[in-house]
Tab-separated table of C-alpha atoms and ligand atoms in Angstrom:
chain	number	residue	atom	x	y	z
U	11	MET	CA	43.003	165.685	-152.300
U	12	PRO	CA	44.525	164.601	-155.591
U	13	ASN	CA	44.636	167.296	-158.225
U	14	PHE	CA	42.833	166.139	-161.339
U	15	ALA	CA	43.127	169.429	-163.205
U	16	SER	CA	45.893	170.121	-165.694
U	17	ILE	CA	46.394	173.804	-166.205
U	18	ALA	CA	48.056	175.290	-169.285
U	19	LYS	CA	49.083	178.896	-169.856
U	20	PRO	CA	46.991	180.938	-172.316
U	21	GLY	CA	48.043	181.083	-175.954
U	22	THR	CA	51.034	178.767	-175.502
U	23	THR	CA	50.493	176.770	-178.693
U	24	GLU	CA	52.247	179.779	-180.230
U	25	ASN	CA	55.431	178.079	-179.009
U	26	TYR	CA	54.835	175.378	-181.601
U	27	LYS	CA	55.542	176.528	-185.130
U	28	THR	CA	53.087	174.808	-187.442
U	29	GLY	CA	54.856	176.431	-190.397
U	30	SER	CA	57.021	173.303	-190.530
U	31	TRP	CA	53.977	171.351	-191.796
U	32	ARG	CA	53.773	173.426	-194.952
U	33	VAL	CA	54.298	171.970	-198.439
U	34	TYR	CA	52.937	174.860	-200.528
U	35	VAL	CA	53.497	178.462	-199.569
U	36	PRO	CA	51.390	181.499	-200.475
U	37	VAL	CA	53.451	184.017	-202.424
U	38	LEU	CA	52.130	187.582	-202.435
U	39	ASP	CA	52.315	190.051	-205.281
U	40	LYS	CA	52.505	193.166	-203.107
U	41	ASP	CA	51.618	195.461	-205.981
U	42	LYS	CA	48.409	193.570	-206.689
U	43	CYS	CA	47.297	193.403	-203.035
U	44	ILE	CA	44.518	195.896	-202.246
U	45	GLY	CA	44.697	195.309	-198.478
U	46	CYS	CA	41.099	194.086	-198.305
U	47	GLU	CA	41.904	191.730	-195.376
U	48	ARG	CA	39.896	188.798	-196.767
U	49	CYS	CA	42.897	186.473	-196.540
U	50	TRP	CA	43.345	187.479	-192.898
U	51	GLU	CA	39.667	186.938	-192.116
U	52	PHE	CA	39.594	183.430	-193.573
U	53	CYS	CA	42.926	182.070	-192.320
U	54	PRO	CA	42.264	179.279	-189.786
U	55	ASP	CA	45.780	179.726	-188.428
U	56	SER	CA	45.819	183.503	-187.856
U	57	SER	CA	48.779	183.661	-190.197
U	58	LYS	CA	48.357	186.978	-191.925
U	59	ILE	CA	50.094	190.097	-190.701
U	60	GLU	CA	49.005	193.586	-191.649
U	61	GLU	CA	51.823	195.833	-192.789
U	62	GLU	CA	52.598	198.913	-194.810
U	63	TYR	CA	53.982	198.774	-198.299
U	64	GLU	CA	54.629	201.971	-200.197
U	65	GLY	CA	52.036	203.807	-198.135
U	66	ASP	CA	49.343	201.136	-198.582
U	67	THR	CA	48.127	198.373	-196.316
U	68	ILE	CA	48.934	194.824	-197.365
U	69	PHE	CA	48.741	191.469	-195.623
U	70	ARG	CA	51.818	189.273	-195.618
U	71	THR	CA	52.014	185.647	-194.482
U	72	ASP	CA	53.343	184.632	-191.078
U	73	LEU	CA	55.563	181.746	-192.109
U	74	ASP	CA	55.961	180.588	-188.501
U	75	TYR	CA	52.411	179.267	-188.456
U	76	CYS	CA	51.058	179.172	-192.032
U	77	LYS	CA	50.196	175.554	-192.888
U	78	GLY	CA	49.908	176.285	-196.589
U	79	CYS	CA	46.258	175.304	-196.895
U	80	GLY	CA	45.648	177.766	-199.731
U	81	ILE	CA	42.372	179.283	-198.492
U	82	CYS	CA	43.891	182.766	-198.714
U	83	ALA	CA	44.905	182.320	-202.359
U	84	GLU	CA	41.492	180.857	-203.194
U	85	GLU	CA	39.619	183.724	-201.522
U	86	CYS	CA	41.763	186.687	-202.623
U	87	PRO	CA	39.506	188.799	-204.857
U	88	VAL	CA	42.356	190.111	-207.029
U	89	ASP	CA	44.504	186.969	-207.323
U	90	ALA	CA	47.393	188.575	-205.485
U	91	LEU	CA	48.358	185.221	-203.947
U	92	GLU	CA	49.847	182.214	-205.671
U	93	MET	CA	50.498	178.859	-203.991
U	94	GLU	CA	53.971	177.613	-204.806
U	95	LEU	CA	55.820	174.454	-203.843
U	96	GLU	CA	58.141	175.574	-201.065
U	97	GLU	CA	61.838	174.859	-201.336
U	98	LYS	CA	63.203	173.869	-197.958
Y	9	MET	CA	43.197	198.724	-188.694
Y	10	THR	CA	41.411	195.539	-189.543
Y	11	ARG	CA	37.668	195.704	-190.100
Y	12	LEU	CA	36.948	192.693	-187.890
Y	13	GLU	CA	38.358	192.691	-184.367
Y	14	LYS	CA	42.082	192.164	-184.575
Y	15	LYS	CA	42.532	190.370	-181.287
Y	16	GLU	CA	42.883	186.579	-181.498
Y	17	ARG	CA	41.487	184.734	-178.493
Y	18	PHE	CA	41.953	181.421	-180.306
Y	19	THR	CA	45.514	181.654	-181.482
Y	20	SER	CA	47.893	179.939	-183.887
Y	21	GLY	CA	50.016	176.878	-183.240
Y	22	HIS	CA	46.929	174.710	-182.819
Y	23	ARG	CA	47.221	171.265	-184.373
Y	24	ALA	CA	44.117	171.302	-186.599
Y	25	CYS	CA	44.632	170.086	-190.166
Y	26	GLY	CA	45.490	172.724	-192.758
Y	27	GLY	CA	42.305	174.406	-193.967
Y	28	CYS	CA	40.240	173.252	-190.980
Y	29	GLY	CA	36.824	174.918	-190.974
Y	30	LEU	CA	36.378	174.221	-187.293
Y	31	ALA	CA	39.556	176.101	-186.359
Y	32	LEU	CA	38.424	179.022	-188.518
Y	33	GLY	CA	34.996	178.918	-186.861
Y	34	ALA	CA	36.495	178.993	-183.377
Y	35	ARG	CA	38.875	181.781	-184.303
Y	36	LEU	CA	35.993	183.918	-185.621
Y	37	ALA	CA	33.679	183.052	-182.721
Y	38	MET	CA	36.355	184.169	-180.278
Y	39	LYS	CA	36.335	187.586	-181.945
Y	40	ALA	CA	32.734	187.854	-180.785
Y	41	VAL	CA	33.370	187.260	-177.078
Y	42	ASP	CA	35.111	189.716	-174.815
Y	43	ASP	CA	38.073	189.027	-172.557
Y	44	ASN	CA	35.727	188.737	-169.630
Y	45	SER	CA	34.446	185.323	-170.716
Y	46	ILE	CA	34.833	181.695	-169.742
Y	47	ALA	CA	34.514	178.934	-172.330
Y	48	THR	CA	33.902	175.221	-172.000
Y	49	CYS	CA	34.725	172.736	-174.731
Y	50	ALA	CA	33.553	169.181	-175.299
Y	51	THR	CA	35.989	166.470	-176.346
Y	52	GLY	CA	36.507	166.478	-180.104
Y	53	CYS	CA	38.766	167.978	-182.747
Y	54	LEU	CA	38.510	171.496	-181.329
Y	55	GLU	CA	39.543	170.412	-177.856
Y	56	VAL	CA	42.253	167.987	-178.956
Y	57	THR	CA	43.912	170.311	-181.456
Y	58	SER	CA	43.835	173.353	-179.160
Y	59	SER	CA	45.029	171.830	-175.910
Y	60	PRO	CA	48.088	169.635	-176.476
Y	61	TYR	CA	49.212	169.654	-172.844
Y	62	PRO	CA	50.996	171.708	-171.544
Y	63	GLN	CA	49.953	174.159	-174.262
Y	64	SER	CA	46.705	175.942	-175.029
Y	65	SER	CA	45.478	177.992	-177.998
Y	66	TRP	CA	42.939	179.836	-175.850
Y	67	LYS	CA	43.413	183.302	-174.480
Y	68	ILE	CA	40.347	183.299	-172.269
Y	69	PRO	CA	39.739	180.895	-169.368
Y	70	TRP	CA	38.801	177.590	-170.970
Y	71	LEU	CA	37.707	174.262	-169.540
Y	72	HIS	CA	37.687	170.896	-171.216
Y	73	SER	CA	34.598	169.037	-170.061
Y	74	LEU	CA	33.834	165.502	-171.188
Y	75	PHE	CA	32.482	164.600	-174.624
Y	76	GLU	CA	28.897	164.671	-173.395
Y	77	ASN	CA	28.602	167.516	-170.914
Y	78	SER	CA	29.958	170.828	-172.206
Y	79	ALA	CA	26.561	172.460	-171.646
Y	80	ALA	CA	26.232	171.077	-168.113
Y	81	VAL	CA	29.700	172.290	-167.136
Y	82	ALA	CA	28.967	175.720	-168.617
Y	83	GLY	CA	25.654	175.825	-166.742
Y	84	GLY	CA	27.528	175.029	-163.528
Y	85	VAL	CA	30.086	177.754	-164.186
Y	86	GLU	CA	27.310	180.251	-164.843
Y	87	ALA	CA	25.430	179.240	-161.675
Y	88	ALA	CA	28.608	179.602	-159.613
Y	89	LEU	CA	29.285	183.052	-161.062
Y	90	ARG	CA	25.703	184.047	-160.303
Y	91	ALA	CA	26.026	182.832	-156.712
Y	92	LYS	CA	29.157	184.935	-156.351
Y	93	GLY	CA	27.465	187.981	-157.837
Y	94	LYS	CA	29.763	188.019	-160.858
Y	95	GLN	CA	27.191	188.391	-163.577
Y	96	ASP	CA	29.434	190.511	-165.776
Y	97	ILE	CA	31.297	187.402	-166.968
Y	98	ASN	CA	30.020	185.710	-170.152
Y	99	VAL	CA	29.890	181.946	-170.356
Y	100	VAL	CA	30.286	180.201	-173.690
Y	101	ALA	CA	29.817	176.452	-174.143
Y	102	GLN	CA	31.285	174.731	-177.190
Y	103	GLY	CA	30.951	171.307	-178.740
Y	104	GLY	CA	31.205	169.462	-182.021
Y	105	ASP	CA	28.102	168.148	-183.741
Y	106	GLY	CA	28.488	164.730	-182.113
Y	107	GLY	CA	29.070	166.343	-178.734
Y	108	THR	CA	25.983	168.474	-179.266
Y	109	VAL	CA	23.267	166.759	-181.269
Y	110	ASP	CA	24.003	163.192	-180.139
Y	111	ILE	CA	25.747	162.433	-176.862
Y	112	GLY	CA	25.527	165.989	-175.501
Y	113	MET	CA	21.851	166.505	-176.332
Y	114	ARG	CA	20.606	165.642	-172.862
Y	115	SER	CA	23.059	167.978	-171.206
Y	116	LEU	CA	22.287	170.729	-173.722
Y	117	SER	CA	18.550	170.261	-173.242
Y	118	GLY	CA	18.917	170.488	-169.460
Y	119	MET	CA	20.990	173.650	-169.682
Y	120	LEU	CA	18.485	175.284	-172.039
Y	121	GLU	CA	15.572	174.150	-169.883
Y	122	ARG	CA	17.082	175.546	-166.686
Y	123	GLY	CA	17.532	178.900	-168.341
Y	124	HIS	CA	21.263	179.383	-167.748
Y	125	ASP	CA	22.784	182.536	-169.172
Y	126	VAL	CA	25.050	180.549	-171.495
Y	127	ALA	CA	25.740	180.928	-175.218
Y	128	TYR	CA	26.134	177.458	-176.719
Y	129	ILE	CA	28.153	177.128	-179.930
Y	130	CYS	CA	27.977	173.932	-181.957
Y	131	TYR	CA	30.734	173.505	-184.544
Y	132	ASP	CA	29.067	171.322	-187.125
Y	133	ASN	CA	31.451	169.339	-189.321
Y	134	GLU	CA	28.811	166.680	-189.797
Y	135	ALA	CA	30.509	163.638	-188.279
Y	136	TYR	CA	32.694	162.454	-185.399
Y	137	MET	CA	35.920	163.637	-186.963
Y	138	ASN	CA	38.294	163.322	-184.072
Y	139	THR	CA	37.802	159.584	-183.753
Y	140	GLY	CA	37.913	158.800	-187.470
Y	141	ILE	CA	34.867	160.138	-189.323
Y	142	GLN	CA	32.007	158.168	-187.796
Y	143	ARG	CA	28.501	159.305	-188.732
Y	144	SER	CA	26.612	161.535	-186.322
Y	145	GLY	CA	23.007	162.687	-186.199
Y	146	SER	CA	24.221	165.753	-188.054
Y	147	THR	CA	25.695	163.839	-191.001
Y	148	PRO	CA	23.763	164.635	-194.167
Y	149	MET	CA	21.874	161.994	-196.084
Y	150	ASN	CA	23.890	159.904	-198.554
Y	151	ALA	CA	27.271	160.947	-197.145
Y	152	SER	CA	29.805	158.168	-196.814
Y	153	THR	CA	31.457	157.902	-193.393
Y	154	THR	CA	33.401	155.049	-191.774
Y	155	THR	CA	30.235	153.837	-190.031
Y	156	SER	CA	27.937	154.545	-192.985
Y	157	PRO	CA	30.234	153.545	-195.825
Y	158	ALA	CA	29.014	153.691	-199.384
Y	159	GLY	CA	29.450	150.323	-201.040
Y	160	GLU	CA	27.864	147.957	-203.465
Y	161	GLU	CA	24.453	148.271	-201.823
Y	162	SER	CA	24.762	151.324	-199.639
Y	163	PHE	CA	24.654	154.972	-200.655
Y	164	GLY	CA	26.080	156.042	-197.316
Y	165	ASN	CA	24.187	157.623	-194.476
Y	166	GLU	CA	20.517	156.696	-194.695
Y	167	ASN	CA	19.067	159.391	-192.471
Y	168	ARG	CA	18.412	163.059	-192.940
Y	169	LYS	CA	20.514	165.542	-190.998
Y	170	LYS	CA	19.021	166.153	-187.573
Y	171	ASN	CA	17.607	169.654	-187.166
Y	172	ALA	CA	19.291	170.628	-183.908
Y	173	LEU	CA	18.414	174.301	-184.410
Y	174	LYS	CA	14.762	173.380	-184.223
Y	175	ILE	CA	15.322	171.165	-181.200
Y	176	ALA	CA	17.070	174.050	-179.418
Y	177	ALA	CA	14.245	176.401	-180.418
Y	178	ALA	CA	11.676	173.964	-179.007
Y	179	HIS	CA	13.023	174.861	-175.546
Y	180	ASN	CA	11.530	178.345	-176.012
Y	181	ILE	CA	14.905	180.020	-175.590
Y	182	PRO	CA	15.340	183.666	-176.628
Y	183	TYR	CA	17.827	183.176	-179.463
Y	184	VAL	CA	18.809	180.479	-181.962
Y	185	ALA	CA	20.930	181.061	-185.068
Y	186	SER	CA	22.755	179.237	-187.827
Y	187	ALA	CA	26.069	180.574	-189.115
Y	188	SER	CA	28.816	179.668	-191.555
Y	189	VAL	CA	32.563	180.212	-191.735
Y	190	ALA	CA	32.046	181.639	-195.221
Y	191	TYR	CA	30.242	184.657	-193.722
Y	192	PRO	CA	32.512	185.987	-190.952
Y	193	ASP	CA	30.619	189.242	-190.271
Y	194	ASP	CA	27.344	187.398	-189.921
Y	195	LEU	CA	28.953	184.732	-187.725
Y	196	ILE	CA	30.513	187.273	-185.382
Y	197	GLU	CA	27.319	189.303	-185.147
Y	198	LYS	CA	25.339	186.194	-184.224
Y	199	VAL	CA	27.756	184.947	-181.565
Y	200	LYS	CA	27.877	188.482	-180.128
Y	201	LYS	CA	24.112	188.592	-179.944
Y	202	ALA	CA	24.010	185.131	-178.375
Y	203	ASN	CA	26.372	186.416	-175.702
Y	204	GLU	CA	24.570	189.658	-175.041
Y	205	ILE	CA	21.106	188.164	-174.691
Y	206	ASN	CA	20.192	187.149	-171.177
Y	207	GLY	CA	19.386	183.473	-170.923
Y	208	PRO	CA	20.346	180.405	-172.945
Y	209	THR	CA	21.163	180.856	-176.616
Y	210	TYR	CA	22.259	178.447	-179.347
Y	211	VAL	CA	24.373	179.045	-182.457
Y	212	GLN	CA	25.295	176.272	-184.904
Y	213	ILE	CA	28.204	176.991	-187.235
Y	214	HIS	CA	28.693	175.000	-190.419
Y	215	THR	CA	32.407	174.098	-190.583
Y	216	PRO	CA	33.739	172.035	-193.524
Y	217	CYS	CA	36.384	169.440	-192.682
Y	218	PRO	CA	38.904	168.640	-195.457
Y	219	THR	CA	39.920	165.368	-193.784
Y	220	GLY	CA	36.445	164.031	-193.140
Y	221	TRP	CA	34.675	165.369	-196.203
Y	222	GLY	CA	37.527	164.534	-198.524
Y	223	HIS	CA	38.302	167.842	-200.167
Y	224	GLU	CA	41.369	170.011	-200.587
Y	225	GLY	CA	41.988	172.434	-197.741
Y	226	ASP	CA	41.931	175.453	-200.030
Y	227	ILE	CA	38.190	175.152	-200.759
Y	228	THR	CA	36.959	174.992	-197.155
Y	229	VAL	CA	35.449	178.467	-197.316
Y	230	LYS	CA	34.187	177.966	-200.855
Y	231	LEU	CA	32.336	174.800	-199.827
Y	232	ALA	CA	30.823	176.488	-196.786
Y	233	ARG	CA	29.585	179.207	-199.135
Y	234	LEU	CA	28.212	176.652	-201.612
Y	235	ALA	CA	26.251	174.946	-198.823
Y	236	VAL	CA	24.483	178.268	-198.317
Y	237	GLU	CA	24.169	179.111	-202.006
Y	238	THR	CA	22.562	175.745	-202.788
Y	239	GLY	CA	20.058	176.075	-199.929
Y	240	LEU	CA	21.423	173.085	-198.025
Y	241	TRP	CA	22.576	175.227	-195.075
Y	242	VAL	CA	20.179	178.065	-194.376
Y	243	LEU	CA	21.422	181.127	-192.517
Y	244	TYR	CA	18.781	182.545	-190.198
Y	245	GLU	CA	18.018	183.747	-186.710
Y	246	ARG	CA	15.127	182.854	-184.462
Y	247	GLU	CA	14.392	185.495	-181.864
Y	248	GLU	CA	11.731	184.839	-179.228
Y	249	GLY	CA	10.410	182.042	-181.432
Y	250	GLU	CA	10.143	184.123	-184.609
Y	251	ILE	CA	12.271	183.342	-187.652
Y	252	LYS	CA	14.135	186.491	-188.692
Y	253	ASP	CA	16.824	187.668	-191.007
Y	254	VAL	CA	16.945	184.720	-193.418
Y	255	LYS	CA	19.831	185.087	-195.841
Y	256	LYS	CA	18.160	185.190	-199.249
Y	257	ILE	CA	19.835	183.486	-202.201
Y	258	LYS	CA	20.029	184.912	-205.675
Y	259	ASP	CA	20.181	182.211	-208.382
Y	260	ARG	CA	20.279	179.229	-206.068
Y	261	LYS	CA	22.922	176.768	-207.300
Y	262	PRO	CA	22.241	173.083	-208.026
Y	263	VAL	CA	23.396	170.825	-205.167
Y	264	GLU	CA	25.860	169.017	-207.481
Y	265	GLU	CA	28.161	172.019	-207.256
Y	266	TYR	CA	28.424	171.509	-203.517
Y	267	LEU	CA	28.533	167.695	-203.556
Y	268	LYS	CA	30.972	167.094	-206.389
Y	269	PRO	CA	34.259	168.304	-204.818
Y	270	GLN	CA	33.696	166.113	-201.740
Y	271	LYS	CA	34.845	162.496	-201.609
Y	272	ARG	CA	32.115	161.637	-199.092
Y	273	PHE	CA	29.618	162.092	-201.952
Y	274	LYS	CA	31.793	160.640	-204.706
Y	275	HIS	CA	29.709	157.444	-205.040
Y	276	LEU	CA	26.679	159.528	-206.017
Y	277	PHE	CA	28.432	160.462	-209.243
Y	278	LYS	CA	29.741	156.967	-210.006
Y	279	LYS	CA	27.233	154.419	-208.903
Y	280	GLU	CA	24.084	153.414	-210.664
Y	281	GLY	CA	21.163	155.014	-208.859
Y	282	GLY	CA	23.318	157.909	-207.725
Y	283	GLU	CA	21.357	160.396	-209.748
Y	284	GLU	CA	18.192	159.679	-207.796
Y	285	ARG	CA	20.124	160.196	-204.570
Y	286	ILE	CA	21.389	163.535	-205.783
Y	287	GLN	CA	17.792	164.392	-206.641
Y	288	GLU	CA	16.846	163.473	-203.060
Y	289	ILE	CA	19.398	165.980	-201.798
Y	290	GLN	CA	18.155	168.581	-204.288
Y	291	GLU	CA	14.677	168.085	-202.842
Y	292	ILE	CA	15.991	168.874	-199.366
Y	293	ALA	CA	17.426	172.137	-200.715
Y	294	ASP	CA	14.176	172.892	-202.552
Y	295	SER	CA	12.093	172.276	-199.463
Y	296	ASN	CA	14.410	174.561	-197.449
Y	297	ALA	CA	13.947	177.209	-200.117
Y	298	GLU	CA	10.210	176.905	-199.823
Y	299	LYS	CA	10.097	176.884	-196.021
Y	300	PHE	CA	12.434	179.838	-195.616
Y	301	HIS	CA	11.474	181.743	-198.780
Y	302	LEU	CA	15.120	181.592	-199.776
Y	303	ASP	CA	14.892	182.531	-203.401
Y	304	GLU	CA	15.444	186.171	-204.147
Y	305	GLU	CA	13.640	187.464	-207.208
J	16	TPP	C1	31.687	159.134	-173.507
J	16	TPP	C2	32.661	159.196	-174.629
J	16	TPP	N1	32.459	158.431	-175.720
J	16	TPP	C3	33.319	158.485	-176.745
J	16	TPP	C4	34.412	159.306	-176.694
J	16	TPP	C5	35.375	159.330	-177.848
J	16	TPP	N2	35.242	160.541	-178.626
J	16	TPP	C6	36.035	161.606	-178.421
J	16	TPP	S1	35.773	162.851	-179.486
J	16	TPP	C7	34.605	161.951	-180.310
J	16	TPP	C8	33.915	162.475	-181.525
J	16	TPP	C9	33.712	163.937	-181.557
J	16	TPP	O1	32.826	164.271	-182.572
J	16	TPP	P1	32.217	165.714	-182.663
J	16	TPP	O2	31.552	166.089	-181.402
J	16	TPP	O3	31.382	165.801	-183.889
J	16	TPP	O4	33.506	166.641	-182.787
J	16	TPP	P2	34.566	166.715	-184.000
J	16	TPP	O5	35.761	165.941	-183.574
J	16	TPP	O6	33.925	166.169	-185.217
J	16	TPP	O7	34.844	168.176	-184.131
J	16	TPP	C10	34.424	160.690	-179.713
J	16	TPP	C11	33.508	159.656	-180.189
J	16	TPP	C12	34.603	160.085	-175.544
J	16	TPP	N3	35.626	160.929	-175.415
J	16	TPP	N4	33.727	160.011	-174.519
J	17	SF4	S1	42.896	188.945	-199.936
J	17	SF4	FE1	44.366	189.472	-201.510
J	17	SF4	S2	44.064	191.641	-201.879
J	17	SF4	FE2	43.036	191.183	-199.967
J	17	SF4	S3	44.598	191.650	-198.414
J	17	SF4	FE3	44.792	189.483	-198.890
J	17	SF4	S4	46.333	189.346	-200.492
J	17	SF4	FE4	45.676	191.474	-200.358
J	18	SF4	S1	47.851	179.187	-196.767
J	18	SF4	FE1	46.264	178.797	-195.214
J	18	SF4	S2	47.400	178.892	-193.275
J	18	SF4	FE2	48.708	179.874	-194.826
J	18	SF4	S3	48.192	182.017	-194.687
J	18	SF4	FE3	46.914	181.151	-196.317
J	18	SF4	S4	44.989	180.644	-195.258
J	18	SF4	FE4	46.549	180.925	-193.669
J	19	SF4	S1	39.742	166.276	-188.904
J	19	SF4	FE1	38.522	167.942	-189.752
J	19	SF4	S2	37.694	169.070	-187.998
J	19	SF4	FE2	39.355	167.761	-187.263
J	19	SF4	S3	41.172	169.085	-187.284
J	19	SF4	FE3	41.139	167.990	-189.237
J	19	SF4	S4	40.025	169.330	-190.645
J	19	SF4	FE4	39.610	170.052	-188.562
J	20	MG	MG1	31.945	166.623	-185.708
């Protein structure tokens, strides 16, 4: 019987770094960030990483996958994120 | 510790456009299923961008059906699991609006009618995006698409958006809900409920599409929120036939605020007669507000 099914391994698009698509990059003011996680919740590319900064929780950008859409900067309640043209 | 579940079952590296509402919707929906689930997916942007062979963005077993039969394949999976006595596995069917309210309607209707224990999720970006923004039954009135282009005579799509939530409910299924990517907690709660309830359930998620709607990717969530705040996309649940838990709106916004940033509605602000068309859309929002008692005093 011919095999019509193509089987891929789970989560393997992670091997493809969509960060190379980016034109603008979110730049975080760590002191302004209140760690509310909104940017993480709304990122279509799962590109926010929780980390500690001076004893507080902040969310930094995963530049491997961030496409630079700007949703995070738009939705941040304290304007801790600024979209800047990325120098490559 | 993140407030919402940290685990990503729809992961990064997918090829969706920057700011894609559909990718955000899938990512959030996958926070509402457990690892013991199987998902099907109709042909469309979600399938194409998440399964560039030999890669996959999915971390649960996932099957690409055809464009028209995600619900039928999911029903088959569920029946097979039942026959094998494996009822602890959840089955989730997914499709775009075209794959759900148009070509997949017959397969969806059959699945709902047969009573399969399947949660169906429709990702509604209001046109056939993957093939170049053709109008679907879910395209709103007066939106310009490549098959309903606004022009000298035309104001775009002539028909009102099909009410697929009501069609699903007409099958007397236990649970129907509308959701939006602008309200992640609500979305996750609804997909969870759809999964937990025994029998067929239907959730339709409103997912803005920067490419097809003609807006910047940064306002995807803002637009989804405006659709709710204007009364054009009503968030509610229907349990055992009864409408429940309608999201009330304080100071409902005029529809212009939602329409204006989108190129698919641009002609309404430029062309003579556009004002009346905007009024037509406002009337849809007003009638939603009346039907669902949206306005909060
Ligand atoms: C029977 C059949 N007809 C047409 C197509 C081509 N096709 C693939 S995806 C698609 C549109 C998908 O639209 P929708 O379901 O709304 O999903 P979206 O891409 O917008 O997320 C079409 C027409 C197909 N694959 N199969
Ligand atoms: S939304 Fe803003 S404040 Fe909240 S975690 Fe992200 S960067 Fe920090
Ligand atoms: S710019 Fe877009 S892709 Fe990048 S982190 Fe922000 S929301 Fe995610
Ligand atoms: S065309 Fe629209 S739905 Fe498709 S990947 Fe791009 S933004 Fe997402
Ligand atoms: Mg669509």
